[in-house]
PDB file of C-alpha atoms in Angstrom:
ATOM      1  CA  MET A  13      11.735 160.124  25.936  1.00  0.00           C
ATOM      2  CA  ILE A  14      11.562 161.246  29.544  1.00  0.00           C
ATOM      3  CA  GLU A  15      11.964 157.627  30.621  1.00  0.00           C
ATOM      4  CA  ASP A  16      14.793 157.151  28.179  1.00  0.00           C
ATOM      5  CA  ASP A  17      16.497 160.247  29.485  1.00  0.00           C
ATOM      6  CA  TYR A  18      16.064 158.969  32.993  1.00  0.00           C
ATOM      7  CA  LEU A  19      17.649 155.598  32.175  1.00  0.00           C
ATOM      8  CA  TYR A  20      20.403 157.322  30.287  1.00  0.00           C
ATOM      9  CA  THR A  21      21.353 159.819  32.971  1.00  0.00           C
ATOM     10  CA  LYS A  22      20.428 158.113  36.228  1.00  0.00           C
ATOM     11  CA  GLY A  23      22.390 154.895  36.149  1.00  0.00           C
ATOM     12  CA  GLY A  24      20.773 153.014  33.277  1.00  0.00           C
ATOM     13  CA  ILE A  25      22.748 151.819  30.262  1.00  0.00           C
ATOM     14  CA  LYS A  26      25.236 154.638  30.382  1.00  0.00           C
ATOM     15  CA  GLY A  27      25.512 154.427  34.149  1.00  0.00           C
ATOM     16  CA  PHE A  28      26.239 150.701  34.061  1.00  0.00           C
ATOM     17  CA  GLY A  29      28.912 151.146  31.401  1.00  0.00           C
ATOM     18  CA  ALA A  30      30.500 153.929  33.390  1.00  0.00           C
ATOM     19  CA  LYS A  31      30.655 151.740  36.476  1.00  0.00           C
ATOM     20  CA  MET A  32      32.229 148.896  34.511  1.00  0.00           C
ATOM     21  CA  ARG A  33      34.799 151.213  32.993  1.00  0.00           C
ATOM     22  CA  LYS A  34      35.560 152.585  36.409  1.00  0.00           C
ATOM     23  CA  PHE A  35      35.898 149.088  37.877  1.00  0.00           C
ATOM     24  CA  PHE A  36      38.067 147.561  35.162  1.00  0.00           C
ATOM     25  CA  GLY A  37      39.973 150.712  34.475  1.00  0.00           C
ATOM     26  CA  SER A  38      41.119 151.123  38.038  1.00  0.00           C
ATOM     27  CA  GLY A  39      44.664 150.216  38.958  1.00  0.00           C
ATOM     28  CA  ARG A  40      43.388 148.400  42.024  1.00  0.00           C
ATOM     29  CA  PHE A  41      41.493 145.846  39.914  1.00  0.00           C
ATOM     30  CA  TRP A  42      44.509 144.952  37.775  1.00  0.00           C
ATOM     31  CA  LEU A  43      46.730 144.775  40.836  1.00  0.00           C
ATOM     32  CA  ARG A  44      44.330 142.318  42.462  1.00  0.00           C
ATOM     33  CA  ALA A  45      44.018 140.317  39.247  1.00  0.00           C
ATOM     34  CA  PHE A  46      47.790 140.093  38.982  1.00  0.00           C
ATOM     35  CA  ALA A  47      48.030 138.972  42.609  1.00  0.00           C
ATOM     36  CA  VAL A  48      45.430 136.242  42.006  1.00  0.00           C
ATOM     37  CA  ILE A  49      47.337 134.999  38.937  1.00  0.00           C
ATOM     38  CA  VAL A  50      50.598 134.901  40.889  1.00  0.00           C
ATOM     39  CA  VAL A  51      48.976 132.952  43.738  1.00  0.00           C
ATOM     40  CA  LEU A  52      47.412 130.479  41.303  1.00  0.00           C
ATOM     41  CA  CYS A  53      50.769 129.964  39.591  1.00  0.00           C
ATOM     42  CA  LEU A  54      52.480 129.425  42.934  1.00  0.00           C
ATOM     43  CA  ILE A  55      49.974 126.656  43.620  1.00  0.00           C
ATOM     44  CA  TYR A  56      49.502 125.278  40.095  1.00  0.00           C
ATOM     45  CA  TYR A  57      53.127 124.734  39.125  1.00  0.00           C
ATOM     46  CA  PRO A  58      54.559 123.219  42.348  1.00  0.00           C
ATOM     47  CA  VAL A  59      51.564 120.939  42.910  1.00  0.00           C
ATOM     48  CA  GLY A  60      51.452 119.998  39.237  1.00  0.00           C
ATOM     49  CA  MET A  61      55.185 119.283  39.190  1.00  0.00           C
ATOM     50  CA  LEU A  62      54.842 116.961  42.182  1.00  0.00           C
ATOM     51  CA  MET A  63      51.998 115.121  40.460  1.00  0.00           C
ATOM     52  CA  VAL A  64      53.806 114.778  37.118  1.00  0.00           C
ATOM     53  CA  GLN A  65      57.355 114.065  38.331  1.00  0.00           C
ATOM     54  CA  LYS A  66      58.196 110.373  38.080  1.00  0.00           C
ATOM     55  CA  ILE A  67      61.701 109.103  37.437  1.00  0.00           C
ATOM     56  CA  ASP A  68      60.921 105.428  37.001  1.00  0.00           C
ATOM     57  CA  ASP A  69      64.200 103.530  37.366  1.00  0.00           C
ATOM     58  CA  ASN A  70      62.686 100.165  38.280  1.00  0.00           C
ATOM     59  CA  PRO A  71      65.528  97.673  37.620  1.00  0.00           C
ATOM     60  CA  ASP A  72      63.078  94.769  37.303  1.00  0.00           C
ATOM     61  CA  PHE A  73      61.034  96.302  34.504  1.00  0.00           C
ATOM     62  CA  SER A  74      60.464  94.073  31.496  1.00  0.00           C
ATOM     63  CA  GLY A  75      58.254  94.163  28.445  1.00  0.00           C
ATOM     64  CA  ASP A  76      55.276  91.989  27.618  1.00  0.00           C
ATOM     65  CA  TYR A  77      57.141  89.121  26.001  1.00  0.00           C
ATOM     66  CA  GLN A  78      54.957  87.181  23.563  1.00  0.00           C
ATOM     67  CA  GLY A  79      57.721  85.500  21.608  1.00  0.00           C
ATOM     68  CA  GLY A  80      60.426  86.932  19.394  1.00  0.00           C
ATOM     69  CA  SER A  81      63.129  88.886  21.215  1.00  0.00           C
ATOM     70  CA  HIS A  82      63.113  89.643  24.937  1.00  0.00           C
ATOM     71  CA  ALA A  83      65.178  92.795  24.375  1.00  0.00           C
ATOM     72  CA  VAL A  84      62.821  94.106  21.693  1.00  0.00           C
ATOM     73  CA  ALA A  85      59.819  93.433  23.953  1.00  0.00           C
ATOM     74  CA  THR A  86      61.467  95.437  26.727  1.00  0.00           C
ATOM     75  CA  ALA A  87      62.278  98.293  24.337  1.00  0.00           C
ATOM     76  CA  ILE A  88      58.614  98.413  23.310  1.00  0.00           C
ATOM     77  CA  GLY A  89      57.534  98.400  26.949  1.00  0.00           C
ATOM     78  CA  LEU A  90      59.952 101.176  27.904  1.00  0.00           C
ATOM     79  CA  ILE A  91      58.783 103.514  25.154  1.00  0.00           C
ATOM     80  CA  ASP A  92      55.144 102.769  25.951  1.00  0.00           C
ATOM     81  CA  ARG A  93      55.712 103.380  29.661  1.00  0.00           C
ATOM     82  CA  GLU A  94      57.395 106.750  29.221  1.00  0.00           C
ATOM     83  CA  VAL A  95      55.120 108.037  26.444  1.00  0.00           C
ATOM     84  CA  ASN A  96      51.700 106.570  27.227  1.00  0.00           C
ATOM     85  CA  GLN A  97      51.704 105.566  30.889  1.00  0.00           C
ATOM     86  CA  HIS A  98      53.878 108.325  32.321  1.00  0.00           C
ATOM     87  CA  GLN A  99      53.528 111.781  30.847  1.00  0.00           C
ATOM     88  CA  TRP A 100      56.166 112.678  28.259  1.00  0.00           C
ATOM     89  CA  THR A 101      57.474 115.939  29.696  1.00  0.00           C
ATOM     90  CA  ALA A 102      60.371 116.963  27.463  1.00  0.00           C
ATOM     91  CA  ASN A 103      58.079 118.900  25.113  1.00  0.00           C
ATOM     92  CA  ASP A 104      55.543 120.275  27.590  1.00  0.00           C
ATOM     93  CA  PRO A 105      54.572 123.880  26.697  1.00  0.00           C
ATOM     94  CA  PHE A 106      54.961 126.673  29.239  1.00  0.00           C
ATOM     95  CA  PHE A 107      51.390 126.429  30.537  1.00  0.00           C
ATOM     96  CA  MET A 108      51.826 122.821  31.696  1.00  0.00           C
ATOM     97  CA  PRO A 109      53.540 122.028  35.021  1.00  0.00           C
ATOM     98  CA  GLY A 110      55.897 119.579  33.342  1.00  0.00           C
ATOM     99  CA  SER A 111      57.571 122.465  31.528  1.00  0.00           C
ATOM    100  CA  ALA A 112      59.145 123.515  34.831  1.00  0.00           C
ATOM    101  CA  LEU A 113      60.754 120.093  35.328  1.00  0.00           C
ATOM    102  CA  ASP A 114      64.235 119.232  34.097  1.00  0.00           C
ATOM    103  CA  ASN A 115      65.298 115.969  35.779  1.00  0.00           C
ATOM    104  CA  MET A 116      62.439 113.856  34.450  1.00  0.00           C
ATOM    105  CA  PRO A 117      62.674 115.182  30.864  1.00  0.00           C
ATOM    106  CA  ASN A 118      66.410 114.501  30.791  1.00  0.00           C
ATOM    107  CA  PHE A 119      65.901 111.013  32.204  1.00  0.00           C
ATOM    108  CA  GLN A 120      63.251 110.256  29.574  1.00  0.00           C
ATOM    109  CA  THR A 121      65.308 111.580  26.669  1.00  0.00           C
ATOM    110  CA  GLY A 122      68.280 109.552  27.917  1.00  0.00           C
ATOM    111  CA  ILE A 123      66.145 106.413  27.738  1.00  0.00           C
ATOM    112  CA  ILE A 124      64.987 107.176  24.205  1.00  0.00           C
ATOM    113  CA  TYR A 125      68.550 107.911  23.119  1.00  0.00           C
ATOM    114  CA  ALA A 126      69.742 104.477  24.255  1.00  0.00           C
ATOM    115  CA  LEU A 127      66.752 102.783  22.616  1.00  0.00           C
ATOM    116  CA  SER A 128      67.527 104.670  19.417  1.00  0.00           C
ATOM    117  CA  ARG A 129      71.048 103.209  19.465  1.00  0.00           C
ATOM    118  CA  PHE A 130      69.622  99.739  20.071  1.00  0.00           C
ATOM    119  CA  SER A 131      67.177 100.116  17.169  1.00  0.00           C
ATOM    120  CA  ILE A 132      70.020 101.123  14.871  1.00  0.00           C
ATOM    121  CA  GLU A 133      71.945  97.983  15.845  1.00  0.00           C
ATOM    122  CA  LEU A 134      68.859  95.871  15.250  1.00  0.00           C
ATOM    123  CA  SER A 135      68.489  97.392  11.808  1.00  0.00           C
ATOM    124  CA  ASP A 136      72.180  97.236  10.857  1.00  0.00           C
ATOM    125  CA  GLN A 137      73.316  94.033  12.560  1.00  0.00           C
ATOM    126  CA  ILE A 138      71.040  91.728  14.512  1.00  0.00           C
ATOM    127  CA  GLY A 139      67.899  92.068  12.400  1.00  0.00           C
ATOM    128  CA  ARG A 140      69.638  91.206   9.116  1.00  0.00           C
ATOM    129  CA  ALA A 141      70.557  87.735   7.903  1.00  0.00           C
ATOM    130  CA  ARG A 142      73.872  89.089   6.606  1.00  0.00           C
ATOM    131  CA  GLY A 143      75.347  92.529   6.140  1.00  0.00           C
ATOM    132  CA  SER A 144      74.438  92.501   2.460  1.00  0.00           C
ATOM    133  CA  SER A 145      70.803  91.478   3.011  1.00  0.00           C
ATOM    134  CA  GLN A 146      67.870  93.868   2.848  1.00  0.00           C
ATOM    135  CA  VAL A 147      67.180  96.081   5.855  1.00  0.00           C
ATOM    136  CA  ASP A 148      64.006  95.192   7.739  1.00  0.00           C
ATOM    137  CA  SER A 149      61.511  97.977   6.992  1.00  0.00           C
ATOM    138  CA  ASP A 150      59.989  98.002  10.486  1.00  0.00           C
ATOM    139  CA  LEU A 151      63.388  98.183  12.175  1.00  0.00           C
ATOM    140  CA  ASP A 152      64.488 100.894   9.772  1.00  0.00           C
ATOM    141  CA  ASN A 153      61.337 102.870  10.539  1.00  0.00           C
ATOM    142  CA  ALA A 154      61.778 102.473  14.301  1.00  0.00           C
ATOM    143  CA  ALA A 155      65.420 103.545  14.144  1.00  0.00           C
ATOM    144  CA  GLY A 156      64.426 106.629  12.165  1.00  0.00           C
ATOM    145  CA  VAL A 157      61.599 107.921  14.351  1.00  0.00           C
ATOM    146  CA  LEU A 158      63.479 107.303  17.606  1.00  0.00           C
ATOM    147  CA  LYS A 159      66.053 109.837  16.413  1.00  0.00           C
ATOM    148  CA  PHE A 160      63.337 112.492  16.509  1.00  0.00           C
ATOM    149  CA  ARG A 161      63.986 115.208  19.067  1.00  0.00           C
ATOM    150  CA  GLY A 162      62.090 114.799  22.310  1.00  0.00           C
ATOM    151  CA  ASP A 163      61.197 118.470  22.777  1.00  0.00           C
ATOM    152  CA  LYS A 164      58.879 118.890  19.781  1.00  0.00           C
ATOM    153  CA  TRP A 165      55.317 119.807  20.711  1.00  0.00           C
ATOM    154  CA  VAL A 166      52.357 119.659  18.331  1.00  0.00           C
ATOM    155  CA  PHE A 167      52.762 123.400  17.623  1.00  0.00           C
ATOM    156  CA  ASP A 168      56.120 124.838  16.591  1.00  0.00           C
ATOM    157  CA  PRO A 169      55.743 128.464  15.403  1.00  0.00           C
ATOM    158  CA  SER A 170      59.380 128.532  14.269  1.00  0.00           C
ATOM    159  CA  ILE A 171      58.447 126.016  11.559  1.00  0.00           C
ATOM    160  CA  SER A 172      54.735 126.491  10.914  1.00  0.00           C
ATOM    161  CA  LEU A 173      51.622 127.949  12.509  1.00  0.00           C
ATOM    162  CA  LEU A 174      49.791 124.729  11.660  1.00  0.00           C
ATOM    163  CA  PRO A 175      49.826 121.663  13.929  1.00  0.00           C
ATOM    164  CA  GLY A 176      52.788 119.376  13.345  1.00  0.00           C
ATOM    165  CA  VAL A 177      54.029 115.987  14.485  1.00  0.00           C
ATOM    166  CA  SER A 178      54.919 115.804  18.162  1.00  0.00           C
ATOM    167  CA  SER A 179      57.625 113.703  19.771  1.00  0.00           C
ATOM    168  CA  GLU A 180      55.028 111.376  21.288  1.00  0.00           C
ATOM    169  CA  GLN A 181      53.475 110.695  17.892  1.00  0.00           C
ATOM    170  CA  GLN A 182      56.851 109.720  16.474  1.00  0.00           C
ATOM    171  CA  TYR A 183      57.681 107.456  19.383  1.00  0.00           C
ATOM    172  CA  ARG A 184      54.304 105.738  19.118  1.00  0.00           C
ATOM    173  CA  GLN A 185      55.215 104.911  15.532  1.00  0.00           C
ATOM    174  CA  ALA A 186      58.365 103.262  16.896  1.00  0.00           C
ATOM    175  CA  ILE A 187      56.250 101.180  19.281  1.00  0.00           C
ATOM    176  CA  ALA A 188      54.064  99.998  16.406  1.00  0.00           C
ATOM    177  CA  ALA A 189      57.044  99.228  14.157  1.00  0.00           C
ATOM    178  CA  LEU A 190      58.952  97.280  16.821  1.00  0.00           C
ATOM    179  CA  ARG A 191      55.798  95.397  17.771  1.00  0.00           C
ATOM    180  CA  ARG A 192      55.189  94.385  14.157  1.00  0.00           C
ATOM    181  CA  TYR A 193      58.782  93.206  13.884  1.00  0.00           C
ATOM    182  CA  ASN A 194      58.614  91.140  17.068  1.00  0.00           C
ATOM    183  CA  GLU A 195      55.330  89.569  15.995  1.00  0.00           C
ATOM    184  CA  ARG A 196      56.866  88.597  12.653  1.00  0.00           C
ATOM    185  CA  LEU A 197      59.945  87.312  14.465  1.00  0.00           C
ATOM    186  CA  ALA A 198      57.801  85.137  16.737  1.00  0.00           C
ATOM    187  CA  ALA A 199      56.050  83.777  13.645  1.00  0.00           C
ATOM    188  CA  GLY A 200      59.378  83.006  11.967  1.00  0.00           C
ATOM    189  CA  ASN A 201      59.000  85.720   9.335  1.00  0.00           C
ATOM    190  CA  ALA A 202      61.800  88.051  10.437  1.00  0.00           C
ATOM    191  CA  ALA A 203      65.517  87.754  11.113  1.00  0.00           C
ATOM    192  CA  PHE A 204      67.235  87.909  14.501  1.00  0.00           C
ATOM    193  CA  GLU A 205      70.741  86.614  13.979  1.00  0.00           C
ATOM    194  CA  ARG A 206      72.071  85.181  17.233  1.00  0.00           C
ATOM    195  CA  ARG A 207      75.699  85.175  16.111  1.00  0.00           C
ATOM    196  CA  ALA A 208      78.762  86.073  18.161  1.00  0.00           C
ATOM    197  CA  ASP A 209      79.976  88.605  15.591  1.00  0.00           C
ATOM    198  CA  ASN A 210      76.621  90.407  15.666  1.00  0.00           C
ATOM    199  CA  LEU A 211      76.691  90.606  19.443  1.00  0.00           C
ATOM    200  CA  GLN A 212      80.322  91.720  19.437  1.00  0.00           C
ATOM    201  CA  GLU A 213      79.637  94.522  16.955  1.00  0.00           C
ATOM    202  CA  THR A 214      76.569  95.669  18.879  1.00  0.00           C
ATOM    203  CA  LEU A 215      78.530  95.807  22.127  1.00  0.00           C
ATOM    204  CA  ALA A 216      81.305  97.744  20.389  1.00  0.00           C
ATOM    205  CA  ARG A 217      78.790 100.404  19.315  1.00  0.00           C
ATOM    206  CA  PHE A 218      77.317 100.550  22.811  1.00  0.00           C
ATOM    207  CA  SER A 219      80.819 100.874  24.256  1.00  0.00           C
ATOM    208  CA  ASN A 220      81.551 103.812  21.968  1.00  0.00           C
ATOM    209  CA  ASP A 221      78.343 105.468  23.100  1.00  0.00           C
ATOM    210  CA  LEU A 222      79.282 104.971  26.747  1.00  0.00           C
ATOM    211  CA  GLY A 223      82.628 106.537  25.899  1.00  0.00           C
ATOM    212  CA  SER A 224      80.921 109.696  24.653  1.00  0.00           C
ATOM    213  CA  ALA A 225      78.769 109.755  27.799  1.00  0.00           C
ATOM    214  CA  SER A 226      81.857 109.437  29.998  1.00  0.00           C
ATOM    215  CA  ALA A 227      83.505 112.324  28.127  1.00  0.00           C
ATOM    216  CA  LEU A 228      80.504 114.509  28.924  1.00  0.00           C
ATOM    217  CA  LEU A 229      80.735 113.571  32.601  1.00  0.00           C
ATOM    218  CA  ASP A 230      84.489 114.143  32.585  1.00  0.00           C
ATOM    219  CA  ASN A 231      84.038 117.639  31.208  1.00  0.00           C
ATOM    220  CA  LYS A 232      81.752 118.450  34.120  1.00  0.00           C
ATOM    221  CA  VAL A 233      83.920 116.808  36.779  1.00  0.00           C
ATOM    222  CA  ALA A 234      86.971 118.680  35.476  1.00  0.00           C
ATOM    223  CA  HIS A 235      85.184 121.982  36.162  1.00  0.00           C
ATOM    224  CA  PRO A 236      83.531 121.512  39.568  1.00  0.00           C
ATOM    225  CA  SER A 237      81.106 124.116  40.820  1.00  0.00           C
ATOM    226  CA  VAL A 238      78.443 123.829  43.493  1.00  0.00           C
ATOM    227  CA  PHE A 239      76.497 126.460  41.535  1.00  0.00           C
ATOM    228  CA  ASP A 240      76.478 124.407  38.331  1.00  0.00           C
ATOM    229  CA  THR A 241      72.848 124.589  37.174  1.00  0.00           C
ATOM    230  CA  THR A 242      73.291 122.022  34.381  1.00  0.00           C
ATOM    231  CA  ALA A 243      74.952 119.271  36.430  1.00  0.00           C
ATOM    232  CA  ASP A 244      71.586 117.645  37.154  1.00  0.00           C
ATOM    233  CA  ASP A 245      70.703 117.736  33.440  1.00  0.00           C
ATOM    234  CA  VAL A 246      73.841 115.779  32.552  1.00  0.00           C
ATOM    235  CA  PHE A 247      73.378 113.433  35.510  1.00  0.00           C
ATOM    236  CA  TYR A 248      69.797 112.443  34.703  1.00  0.00           C
ATOM    237  CA  ALA A 249      70.310 112.227  30.938  1.00  0.00           C
ATOM    238  CA  THR A 250      73.204 109.827  31.557  1.00  0.00           C
ATOM    239  CA  LYS A 251      71.254 107.958  34.223  1.00  0.00           C
ATOM    240  CA  GLY A 252      68.377 107.433  31.776  1.00  0.00           C
ATOM    241  CA  ARG A 253      70.758 106.192  29.101  1.00  0.00           C
ATOM    242  CA  LEU A 254      72.451 103.728  31.464  1.00  0.00           C
ATOM    243  CA  TYR A 255      69.098 102.575  32.824  1.00  0.00           C
ATOM    244  CA  ALA A 256      67.845 101.696  29.341  1.00  0.00           C
ATOM    245  CA  TYR A 257      71.114  99.949  28.491  1.00  0.00           C
ATOM    246  CA  SER A 258      70.918  97.906  31.704  1.00  0.00           C
ATOM    247  CA  LEU A 259      67.498  96.535  30.728  1.00  0.00           C
ATOM    248  CA  ILE A 260      68.291  95.991  27.056  1.00  0.00           C
ATOM    249  CA  LEU A 261      71.590  94.229  27.784  1.00  0.00           C
ATOM    250  CA  ARG A 262      69.992  92.139  30.521  1.00  0.00           C
ATOM    251  CA  ASP A 263      67.472  90.835  27.990  1.00  0.00           C
ATOM    252  CA  LEU A 264      69.984  90.570  25.158  1.00  0.00           C
ATOM    253  CA  GLY A 265      71.769  88.196  27.511  1.00  0.00           C
ATOM    254  CA  THR A 266      68.638  86.052  27.442  1.00  0.00           C
ATOM    255  CA  ASP A 267      68.335  86.310  23.656  1.00  0.00           C
ATOM    256  CA  PHE A 268      72.004  85.334  23.201  1.00  0.00           C
ATOM    257  CA  GLU A 269      72.148  82.909  26.112  1.00  0.00           C
ATOM    258  CA  ASN A 270      73.607  80.083  24.040  1.00  0.00           C
ATOM    259  CA  ILE A 271      76.404  82.295  22.706  1.00  0.00           C
ATOM    260  CA  LEU A 272      77.272  83.573  26.190  1.00  0.00           C
ATOM    261  CA  ASN A 273      77.401  80.056  27.587  1.00  0.00           C
ATOM    262  CA  GLU A 274      79.417  78.786  24.644  1.00  0.00           C
ATOM    263  CA  ARG A 275      82.008  81.563  25.021  1.00  0.00           C
ATOM    264  CA  GLN A 276      81.877  81.322  28.835  1.00  0.00           C
ATOM    265  CA  VAL A 277      81.145  85.009  29.397  1.00  0.00           C
ATOM    266  CA  SER A 278      77.849  84.672  31.288  1.00  0.00           C
ATOM    267  CA  GLN A 279      79.445  85.737  34.581  1.00  0.00           C
ATOM    268  CA  VAL A 280      81.130  88.813  33.116  1.00  0.00           C
ATOM    269  CA  TRP A 281      77.879  89.679  31.335  1.00  0.00           C
ATOM    270  CA  ALA A 282      75.964  89.559  34.618  1.00  0.00           C
ATOM    271  CA  GLU A 283      78.594  91.788  36.252  1.00  0.00           C
ATOM    272  CA  MET A 284      78.332  94.295  33.397  1.00  0.00           C
ATOM    273  CA  VAL A 285      74.555  94.471  33.761  1.00  0.00           C
ATOM    274  CA  ALA A 286      74.943  94.839  37.543  1.00  0.00           C
ATOM    275  CA  SER A 287      77.301  97.801  37.054  1.00  0.00           C
ATOM    276  CA  LEU A 288      74.807  99.501  34.747  1.00  0.00           C
ATOM    277  CA  GLN A 289      72.010  98.845  37.220  1.00  0.00           C
ATOM    278  CA  ALA A 290      74.079 100.298  40.066  1.00  0.00           C
ATOM    279  CA  ALA A 291      74.601 103.466  38.026  1.00  0.00           C
ATOM    280  CA  SER A 292      70.913 103.718  37.169  1.00  0.00           C
ATOM    281  CA  GLN A 293      69.903 103.454  40.832  1.00  0.00           C
ATOM    282  CA  LEU A 294      71.898 106.479  42.020  1.00  0.00           C
ATOM    283  CA  ASP A 295      69.325 108.949  43.304  1.00  0.00           C
ATOM    284  CA  PRO A 296      70.784 111.942  45.167  1.00  0.00           C
ATOM    285  CA  ILE A 297      68.389 114.433  46.725  1.00  0.00           C
ATOM    286  CA  MET A 298      70.293 117.168  44.917  1.00  0.00           C
ATOM    287  CA  VAL A 299      72.898 116.661  42.204  1.00  0.00           C
ATOM    288  CA  ILE A 300      76.109 118.455  43.155  1.00  0.00           C
ATOM    289  CA  ASN A 301      79.110 118.975  40.918  1.00  0.00           C
ATOM    290  CA  GLY A 302      81.496 119.462  43.801  1.00  0.00           C
ATOM    291  CA  SER A 303      85.107 118.511  44.252  1.00  0.00           C
ATOM    292  CA  ALA A 304      85.940 114.915  43.354  1.00  0.00           C
ATOM    293  CA  ASP A 305      87.339 114.410  46.872  1.00  0.00           C
ATOM    294  CA  GLY A 306      84.697 116.494  48.616  1.00  0.00           C
ATOM    295  CA  ILE A 307      83.036 115.245  51.801  1.00  0.00           C
ATOM    296  CA  ILE A 308      80.368 117.834  52.519  1.00  0.00           C
ATOM    297  CA  LEU A 309      79.781 118.721  48.856  1.00  0.00           C
ATOM    298  CA  PRO A 310      80.595 115.571  46.848  1.00  0.00           C
ATOM    299  CA  ASN A 311      80.578 115.113  43.098  1.00  0.00           C
ATOM    300  CA  HIS A 312      77.657 112.907  42.098  1.00  0.00           C
ATOM    301  CA  LEU A 313      78.725 112.966  38.455  1.00  0.00           C
ATOM    302  CA  ALA A 314      82.010 111.307  39.413  1.00  0.00           C
ATOM    303  CA  GLY A 315      80.115 108.554  41.215  1.00  0.00           C
ATOM    304  CA  LEU A 316      77.945 107.955  38.163  1.00  0.00           C
ATOM    305  CA  GLY A 317      81.031 107.962  35.964  1.00  0.00           C
ATOM    306  CA  PHE A 318      82.697 105.291  38.100  1.00  0.00           C
ATOM    307  CA  TYR A 319      79.929 102.766  37.454  1.00  0.00           C
ATOM    308  CA  LEU A 320      79.762 103.770  33.792  1.00  0.00           C
ATOM    309  CA  LEU A 321      83.471 103.134  33.256  1.00  0.00           C
ATOM    310  CA  ARG A 322      83.337  99.859  35.176  1.00  0.00           C
ATOM    311  CA  ALA A 323      80.476  98.666  32.960  1.00  0.00           C
ATOM    312  CA  ARG A 324      82.374  99.773  29.859  1.00  0.00           C
ATOM    313  CA  THR A 325      85.498  97.904  30.982  1.00  0.00           C
ATOM    314  CA  GLN A 326      83.454  94.746  31.485  1.00  0.00           C
ATOM    315  CA  MET A 327      81.781  95.304  28.117  1.00  0.00           C
ATOM    316  CA  ASN A 328      85.151  95.599  26.387  1.00  0.00           C
ATOM    317  CA  GLU A 329      86.293  92.408  28.098  1.00  0.00           C
ATOM    318  CA  ILE A 330      83.289  90.581  26.636  1.00  0.00           C
ATOM    319  CA  ILE A 331      84.020  92.068  23.207  1.00  0.00           C
ATOM    320  CA  SER A 332      87.589  90.800  23.423  1.00  0.00           C
ATOM    321  CA  ILE A 333      86.428  87.274  24.268  1.00  0.00           C
ATOM    322  CA  LEU A 334      83.824  87.240  21.480  1.00  0.00           C
ATOM    323  CA  GLN A 335      86.473  88.255  18.942  1.00  0.00           C
ATOM    324  CA  ARG A 336      88.612  85.175  19.633  1.00  0.00           C
TER     325      ARG A 336
END
């Protein structure tokens, strides 16, 4: 008991606990801990953002064509590149560096949006023998999952505390569905109607989509502000959309080469693709929504809109020729 009393009163079990309480209970400890966390965050997020950030606007990108449709192969490759090869950042939770990015997520979601439109046209027009024929199940599946929002992480407490389906999982389903379709197409077991009316209708839908994108740009340009914190969001979302369209239309030109040559629109088609590529290659250091006639503080959205409208004009010219 004497020994126990000694341990108890002279720095044994009780003494150790008292020291720990004194150490952790002191304001100095928590102040230092907070300072360490702040320093780590100041290193973790900027360095992580630099490592993750990748706006891949390679104009020469193409999919792994193994027969079927060149445009479908490129769509598969684009989704795979952004989801599996590059990190999908639009749904990164707060503890990942990608959550602090906004240009790359908007660029990626712009790409997926354009590919969603393309998948819908495949399902409704090009991938059906006639309008009254059955919808291809793989194309229908791809069109559905590509509509899924890009900011859904595996956990969404607003819906359920249990794990759910993330954006990446949905987009990987689209890859699998489009790949199955293209494999069946290469084997002669799927439809890909290379008709002028199909191409004309597809271009008309794309033109309408570009019209909605131009309206969004116009709304920004009409209200210039160098302190506009969402100008870069609109810029990169539109850039991603135009980038995807430039690749898909480039390869649709290959898929419909005979139609383009027959209607003598190959030159206009190439000019349309070039306009979309020019828009997708705009890469300002900082996106500024300045005055449309500004010199020091220009309006990058207006520049993007110029190429968009030029491409849309060329697209409408092709539509007009195909309708004759």
